[in-house]
Tab-separated table of N, CA and C in Angstrom:
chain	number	residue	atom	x	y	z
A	1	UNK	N	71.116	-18.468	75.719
A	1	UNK	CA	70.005	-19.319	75.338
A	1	UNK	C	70.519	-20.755	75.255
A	2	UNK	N	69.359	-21.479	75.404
A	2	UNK	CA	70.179	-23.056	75.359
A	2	UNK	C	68.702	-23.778	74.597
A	3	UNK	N	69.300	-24.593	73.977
A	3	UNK	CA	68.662	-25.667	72.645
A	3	UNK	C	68.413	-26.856	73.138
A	4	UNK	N	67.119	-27.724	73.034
A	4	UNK	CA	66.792	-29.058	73.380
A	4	UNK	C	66.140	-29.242	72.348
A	5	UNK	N	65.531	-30.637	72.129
A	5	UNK	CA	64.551	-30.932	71.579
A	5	UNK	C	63.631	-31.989	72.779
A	6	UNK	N	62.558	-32.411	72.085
A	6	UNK	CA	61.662	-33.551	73.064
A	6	UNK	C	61.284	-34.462	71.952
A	7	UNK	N	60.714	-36.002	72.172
A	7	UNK	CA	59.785	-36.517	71.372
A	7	UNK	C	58.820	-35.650	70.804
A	8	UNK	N	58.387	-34.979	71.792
A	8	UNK	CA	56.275	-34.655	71.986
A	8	UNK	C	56.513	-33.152	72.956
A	9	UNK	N	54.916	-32.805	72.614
A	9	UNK	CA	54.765	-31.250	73.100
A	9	UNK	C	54.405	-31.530	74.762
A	10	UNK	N	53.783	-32.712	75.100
A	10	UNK	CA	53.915	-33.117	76.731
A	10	UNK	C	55.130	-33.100	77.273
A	11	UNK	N	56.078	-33.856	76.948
A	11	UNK	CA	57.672	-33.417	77.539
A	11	UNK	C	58.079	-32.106	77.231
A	12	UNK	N	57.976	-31.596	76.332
A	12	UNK	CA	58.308	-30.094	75.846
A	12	UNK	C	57.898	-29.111	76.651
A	13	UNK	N	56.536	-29.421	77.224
A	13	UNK	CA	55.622	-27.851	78.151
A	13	UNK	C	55.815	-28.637	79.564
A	14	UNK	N	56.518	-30.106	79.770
A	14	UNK	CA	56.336	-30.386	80.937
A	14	UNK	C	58.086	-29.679	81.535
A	15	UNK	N	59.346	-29.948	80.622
A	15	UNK	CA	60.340	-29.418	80.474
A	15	UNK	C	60.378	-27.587	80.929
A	16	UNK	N	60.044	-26.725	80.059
A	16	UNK	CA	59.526	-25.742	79.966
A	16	UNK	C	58.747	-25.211	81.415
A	17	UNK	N	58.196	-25.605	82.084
A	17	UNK	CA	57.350	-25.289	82.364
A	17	UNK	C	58.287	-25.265	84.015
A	18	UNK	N	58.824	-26.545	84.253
A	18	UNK	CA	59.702	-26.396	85.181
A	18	UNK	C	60.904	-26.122	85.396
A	19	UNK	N	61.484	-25.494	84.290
A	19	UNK	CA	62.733	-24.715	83.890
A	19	UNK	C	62.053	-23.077	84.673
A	20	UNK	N	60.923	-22.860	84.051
A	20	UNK	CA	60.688	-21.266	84.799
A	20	UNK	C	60.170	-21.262	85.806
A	21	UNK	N	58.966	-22.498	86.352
A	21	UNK	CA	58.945	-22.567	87.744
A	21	UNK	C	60.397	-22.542	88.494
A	22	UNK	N	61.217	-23.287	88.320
A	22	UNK	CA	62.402	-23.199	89.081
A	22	UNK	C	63.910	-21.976	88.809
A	23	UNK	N	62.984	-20.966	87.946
A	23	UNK	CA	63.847	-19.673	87.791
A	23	UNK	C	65.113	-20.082	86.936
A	24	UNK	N	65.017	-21.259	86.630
A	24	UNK	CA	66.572	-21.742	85.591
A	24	UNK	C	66.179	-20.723	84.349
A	25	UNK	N	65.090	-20.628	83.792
A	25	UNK	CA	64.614	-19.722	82.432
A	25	UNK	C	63.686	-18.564	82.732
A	26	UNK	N	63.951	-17.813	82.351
A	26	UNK	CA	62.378	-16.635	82.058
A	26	UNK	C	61.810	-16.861	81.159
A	27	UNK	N	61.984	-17.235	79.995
A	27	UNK	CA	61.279	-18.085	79.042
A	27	UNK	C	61.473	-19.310	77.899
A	28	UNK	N	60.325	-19.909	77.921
A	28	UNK	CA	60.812	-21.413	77.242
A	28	UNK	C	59.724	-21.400	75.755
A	29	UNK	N	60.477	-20.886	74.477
A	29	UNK	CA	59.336	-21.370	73.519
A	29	UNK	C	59.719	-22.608	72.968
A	30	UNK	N	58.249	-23.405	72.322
A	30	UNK	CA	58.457	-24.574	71.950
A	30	UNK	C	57.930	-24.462	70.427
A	31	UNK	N	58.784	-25.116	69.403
A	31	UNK	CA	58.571	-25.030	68.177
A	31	UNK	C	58.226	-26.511	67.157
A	32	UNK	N	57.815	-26.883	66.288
A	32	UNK	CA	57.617	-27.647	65.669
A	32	UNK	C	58.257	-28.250	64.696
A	33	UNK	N	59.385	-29.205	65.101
A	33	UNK	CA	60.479	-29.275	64.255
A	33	UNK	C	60.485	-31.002	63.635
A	34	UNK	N	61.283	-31.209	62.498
A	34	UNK	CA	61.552	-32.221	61.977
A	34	UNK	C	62.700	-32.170	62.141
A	35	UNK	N	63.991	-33.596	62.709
A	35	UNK	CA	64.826	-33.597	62.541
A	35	UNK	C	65.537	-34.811	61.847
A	36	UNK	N	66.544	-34.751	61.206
A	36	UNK	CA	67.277	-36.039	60.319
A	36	UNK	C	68.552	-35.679	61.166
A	37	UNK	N	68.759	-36.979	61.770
A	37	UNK	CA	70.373	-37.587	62.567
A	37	UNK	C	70.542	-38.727	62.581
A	38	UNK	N	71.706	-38.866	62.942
A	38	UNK	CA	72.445	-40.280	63.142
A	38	UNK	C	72.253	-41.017	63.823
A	39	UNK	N	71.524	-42.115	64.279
A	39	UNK	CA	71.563	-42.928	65.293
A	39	UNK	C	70.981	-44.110	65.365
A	40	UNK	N	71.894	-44.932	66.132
A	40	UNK	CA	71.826	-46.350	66.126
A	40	UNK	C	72.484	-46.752	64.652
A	41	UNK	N	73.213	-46.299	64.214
A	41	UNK	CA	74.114	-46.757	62.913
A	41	UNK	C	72.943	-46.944	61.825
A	42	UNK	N	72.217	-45.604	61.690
A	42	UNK	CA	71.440	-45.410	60.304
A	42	UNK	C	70.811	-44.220	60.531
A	43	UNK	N	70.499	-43.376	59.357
A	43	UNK	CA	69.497	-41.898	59.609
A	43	UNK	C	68.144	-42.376	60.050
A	44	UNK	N	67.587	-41.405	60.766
A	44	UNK	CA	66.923	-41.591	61.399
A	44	UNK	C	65.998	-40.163	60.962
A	45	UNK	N	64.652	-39.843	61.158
A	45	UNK	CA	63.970	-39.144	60.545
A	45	UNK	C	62.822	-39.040	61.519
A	46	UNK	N	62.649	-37.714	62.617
A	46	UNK	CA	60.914	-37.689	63.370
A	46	UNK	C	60.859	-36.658	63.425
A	47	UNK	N	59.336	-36.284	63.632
A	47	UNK	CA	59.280	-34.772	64.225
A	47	UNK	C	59.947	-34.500	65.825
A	48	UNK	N	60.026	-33.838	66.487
A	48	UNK	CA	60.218	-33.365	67.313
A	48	UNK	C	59.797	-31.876	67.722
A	49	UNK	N	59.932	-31.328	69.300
A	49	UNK	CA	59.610	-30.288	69.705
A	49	UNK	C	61.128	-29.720	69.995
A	50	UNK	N	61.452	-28.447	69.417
A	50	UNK	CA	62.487	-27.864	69.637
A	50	UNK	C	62.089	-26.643	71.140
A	51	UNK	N	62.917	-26.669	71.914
A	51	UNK	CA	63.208	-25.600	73.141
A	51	UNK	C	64.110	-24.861	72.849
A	52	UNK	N	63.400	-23.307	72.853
A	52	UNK	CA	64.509	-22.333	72.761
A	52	UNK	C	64.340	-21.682	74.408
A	53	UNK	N	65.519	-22.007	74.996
A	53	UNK	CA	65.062	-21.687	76.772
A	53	UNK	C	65.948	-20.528	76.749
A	54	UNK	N	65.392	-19.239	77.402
A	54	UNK	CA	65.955	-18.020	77.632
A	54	UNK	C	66.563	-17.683	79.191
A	55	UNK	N	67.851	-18.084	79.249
A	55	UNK	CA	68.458	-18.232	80.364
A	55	UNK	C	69.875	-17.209	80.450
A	56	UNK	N	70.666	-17.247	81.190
A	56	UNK	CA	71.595	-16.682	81.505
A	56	UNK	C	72.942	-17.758	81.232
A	57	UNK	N	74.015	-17.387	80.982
A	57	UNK	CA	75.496	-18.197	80.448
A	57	UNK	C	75.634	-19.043	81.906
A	58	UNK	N	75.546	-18.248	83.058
A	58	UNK	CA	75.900	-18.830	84.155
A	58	UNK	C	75.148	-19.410	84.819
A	59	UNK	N	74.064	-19.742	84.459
A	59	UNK	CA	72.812	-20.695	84.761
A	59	UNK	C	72.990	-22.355	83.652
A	60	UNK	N	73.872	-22.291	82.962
A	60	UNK	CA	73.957	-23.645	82.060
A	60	UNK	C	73.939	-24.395	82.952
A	61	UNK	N	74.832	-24.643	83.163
A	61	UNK	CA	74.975	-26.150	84.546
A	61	UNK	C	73.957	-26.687	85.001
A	62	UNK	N	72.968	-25.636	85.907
A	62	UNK	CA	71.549	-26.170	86.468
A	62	UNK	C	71.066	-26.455	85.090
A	63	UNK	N	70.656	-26.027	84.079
A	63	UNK	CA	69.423	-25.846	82.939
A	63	UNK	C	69.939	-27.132	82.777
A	64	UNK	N	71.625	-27.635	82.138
A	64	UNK	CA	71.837	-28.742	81.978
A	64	UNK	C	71.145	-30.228	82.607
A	65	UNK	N	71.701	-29.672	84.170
A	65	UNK	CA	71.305	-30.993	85.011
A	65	UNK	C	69.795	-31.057	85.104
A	66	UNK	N	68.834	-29.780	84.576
A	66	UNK	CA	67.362	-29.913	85.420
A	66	UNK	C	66.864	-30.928	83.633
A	67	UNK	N	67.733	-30.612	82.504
A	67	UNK	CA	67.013	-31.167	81.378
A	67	UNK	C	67.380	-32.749	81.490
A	68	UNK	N	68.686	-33.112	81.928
A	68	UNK	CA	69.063	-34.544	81.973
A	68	UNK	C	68.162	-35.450	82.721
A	69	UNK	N	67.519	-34.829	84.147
A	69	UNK	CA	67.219	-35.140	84.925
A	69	UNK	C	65.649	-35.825	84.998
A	70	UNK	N	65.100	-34.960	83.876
A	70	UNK	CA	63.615	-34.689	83.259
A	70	UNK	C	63.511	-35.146	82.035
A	71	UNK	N	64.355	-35.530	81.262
A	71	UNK	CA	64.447	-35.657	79.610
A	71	UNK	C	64.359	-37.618	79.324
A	72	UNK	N	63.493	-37.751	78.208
A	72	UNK	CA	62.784	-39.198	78.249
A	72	UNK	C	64.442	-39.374	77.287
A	73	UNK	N	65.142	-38.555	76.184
A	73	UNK	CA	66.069	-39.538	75.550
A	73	UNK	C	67.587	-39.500	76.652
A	74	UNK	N	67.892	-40.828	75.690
A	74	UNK	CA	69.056	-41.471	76.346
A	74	UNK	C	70.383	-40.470	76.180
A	75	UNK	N	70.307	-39.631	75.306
A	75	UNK	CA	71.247	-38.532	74.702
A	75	UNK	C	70.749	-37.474	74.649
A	76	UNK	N	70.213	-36.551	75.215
A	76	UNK	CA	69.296	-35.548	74.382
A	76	UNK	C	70.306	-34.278	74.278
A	77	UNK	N	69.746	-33.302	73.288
A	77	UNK	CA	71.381	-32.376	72.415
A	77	UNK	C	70.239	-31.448	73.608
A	78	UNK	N	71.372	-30.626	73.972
A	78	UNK	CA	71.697	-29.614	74.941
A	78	UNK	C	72.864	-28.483	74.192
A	79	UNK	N	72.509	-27.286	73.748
A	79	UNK	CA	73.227	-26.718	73.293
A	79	UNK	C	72.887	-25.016	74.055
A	80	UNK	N	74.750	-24.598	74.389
A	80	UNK	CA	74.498	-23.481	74.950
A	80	UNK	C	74.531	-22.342	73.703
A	81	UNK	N	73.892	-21.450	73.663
A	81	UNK	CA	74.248	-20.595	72.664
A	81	UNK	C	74.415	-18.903	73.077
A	82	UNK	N	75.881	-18.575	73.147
A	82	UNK	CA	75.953	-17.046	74.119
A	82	UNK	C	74.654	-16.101	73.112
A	83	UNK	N	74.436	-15.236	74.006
A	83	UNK	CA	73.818	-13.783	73.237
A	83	UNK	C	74.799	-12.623	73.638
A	84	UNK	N	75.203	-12.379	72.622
A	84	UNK	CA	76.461	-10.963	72.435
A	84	UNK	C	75.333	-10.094	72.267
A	85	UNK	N	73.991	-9.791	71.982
A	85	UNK	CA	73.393	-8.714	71.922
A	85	UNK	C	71.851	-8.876	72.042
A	86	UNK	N	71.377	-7.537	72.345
A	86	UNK	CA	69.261	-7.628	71.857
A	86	UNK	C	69.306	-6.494	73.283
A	87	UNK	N	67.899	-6.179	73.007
A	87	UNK	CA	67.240	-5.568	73.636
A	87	UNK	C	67.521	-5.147	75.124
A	88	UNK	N	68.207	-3.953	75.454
A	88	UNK	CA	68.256	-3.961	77.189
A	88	UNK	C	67.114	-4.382	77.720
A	89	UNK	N	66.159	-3.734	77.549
A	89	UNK	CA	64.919	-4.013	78.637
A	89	UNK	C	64.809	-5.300	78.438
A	90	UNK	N	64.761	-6.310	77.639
A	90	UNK	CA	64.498	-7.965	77.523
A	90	UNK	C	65.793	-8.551	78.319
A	91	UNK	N	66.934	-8.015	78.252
A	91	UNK	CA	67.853	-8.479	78.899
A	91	UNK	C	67.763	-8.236	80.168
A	92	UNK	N	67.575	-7.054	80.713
A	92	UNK	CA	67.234	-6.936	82.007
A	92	UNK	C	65.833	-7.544	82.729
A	93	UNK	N	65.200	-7.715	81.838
A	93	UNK	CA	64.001	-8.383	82.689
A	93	UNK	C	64.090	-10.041	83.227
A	94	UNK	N	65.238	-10.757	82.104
A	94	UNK	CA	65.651	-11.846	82.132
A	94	UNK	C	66.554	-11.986	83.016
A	95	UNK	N	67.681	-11.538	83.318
A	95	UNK	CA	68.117	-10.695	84.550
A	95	UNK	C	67.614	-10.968	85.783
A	96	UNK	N	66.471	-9.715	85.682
A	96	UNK	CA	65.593	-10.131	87.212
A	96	UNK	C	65.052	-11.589	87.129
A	97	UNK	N	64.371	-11.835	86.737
A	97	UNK	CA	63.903	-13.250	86.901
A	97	UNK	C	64.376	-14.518	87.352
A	98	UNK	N	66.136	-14.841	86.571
A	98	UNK	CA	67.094	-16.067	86.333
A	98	UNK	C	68.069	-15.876	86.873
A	99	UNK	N	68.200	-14.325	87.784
A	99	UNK	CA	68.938	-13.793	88.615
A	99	UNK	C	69.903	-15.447	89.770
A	100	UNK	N	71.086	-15.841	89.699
A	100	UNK	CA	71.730	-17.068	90.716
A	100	UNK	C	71.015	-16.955	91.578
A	101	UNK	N	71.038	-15.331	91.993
A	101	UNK	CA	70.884	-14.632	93.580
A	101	UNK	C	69.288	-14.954	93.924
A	102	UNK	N	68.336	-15.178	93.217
A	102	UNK	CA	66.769	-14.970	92.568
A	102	UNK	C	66.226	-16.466	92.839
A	103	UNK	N	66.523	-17.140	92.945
A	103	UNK	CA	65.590	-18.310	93.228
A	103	UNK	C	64.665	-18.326	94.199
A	104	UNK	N	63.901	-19.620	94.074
A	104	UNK	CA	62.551	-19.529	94.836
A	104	UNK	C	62.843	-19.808	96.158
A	105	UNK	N	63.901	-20.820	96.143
A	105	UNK	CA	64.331	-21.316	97.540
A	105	UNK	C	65.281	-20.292	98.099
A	106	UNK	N	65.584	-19.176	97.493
A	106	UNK	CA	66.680	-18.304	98.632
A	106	UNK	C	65.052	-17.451	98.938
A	107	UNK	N	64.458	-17.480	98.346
A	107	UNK	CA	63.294	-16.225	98.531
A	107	UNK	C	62.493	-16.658	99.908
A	108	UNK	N	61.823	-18.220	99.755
A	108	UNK	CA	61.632	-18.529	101.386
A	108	UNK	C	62.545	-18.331	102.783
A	109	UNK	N	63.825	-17.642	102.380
A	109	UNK	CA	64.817	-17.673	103.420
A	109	UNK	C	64.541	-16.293	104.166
C-alpha cells in the first residue's frame, strides 16, 4: 500500500482515479484528514485528503512517478507501506489487476 495526501477531494479522485485507470492500483480510498507539519519554518495546520492506494511492492516506482507527475504540492509525502498479511482472495484479486505483466498498454499488443 502506499500513502499520499492532496489539498482537496478534486486532486484526490483525480489522482485515484488514474492510478487504477492505468493499473498502478486496484484500489484508491480517499479519507478526510487534518494534518499538523512543518513547513516553511513554522507549523502549519489544513485539512487534507489522505490516499490509501492498494498496489503491489513492485509497482512503487510507477505509483511514485504517476503521483509526482500529477500532484499540485511541491513535496508531497509518498509513503510505501509493505503488507506481510490479509485476505488471499483480496490479495489475489489485486494481483490480477496491478499484475507488471497486466497493463493496458501490453493488453493492446
Amino acid at each position: 500500500m502506499v500513502l499520499t495526501t492532496t489539498p482537496n477531494r478534486e486532486e484526490a479522485r483525480n489522482l485515484a482515479r488514474g492510478l487504477v485507470h492505468e493499473r498502478l492500483a486496484a484500489c484508491v480510498q480517499l479519507l478526510d484528514i487534518e494534518s499538523v507539519y512543518w513547513w516553511e519554518n513554522a507549523v502549519q495546520q489544513d485539512a487534507e485528503v489522505l490516499l490509501l492506494i492498494k498496489t503491489l511492492c513492485e509497482r512503487y516506482e510507477e505509483v511514485e512517478h504517476y503521483i509526482k507527475a500529477h500532484h499540485s504540492y511541491e513535496v508531497p509525502e509518498i509513503l510505501q507501506i509493505p503488507t506481510t498479511a490479509g485476505y488471499t482472495g483480496y490479495i489475489e484479486w489485486l494481483k490480477d489487476y496491478v499484475n507488471a505483466n497486466n497493463t493496458l498498454n501490453n493488453e493492446d499488443n
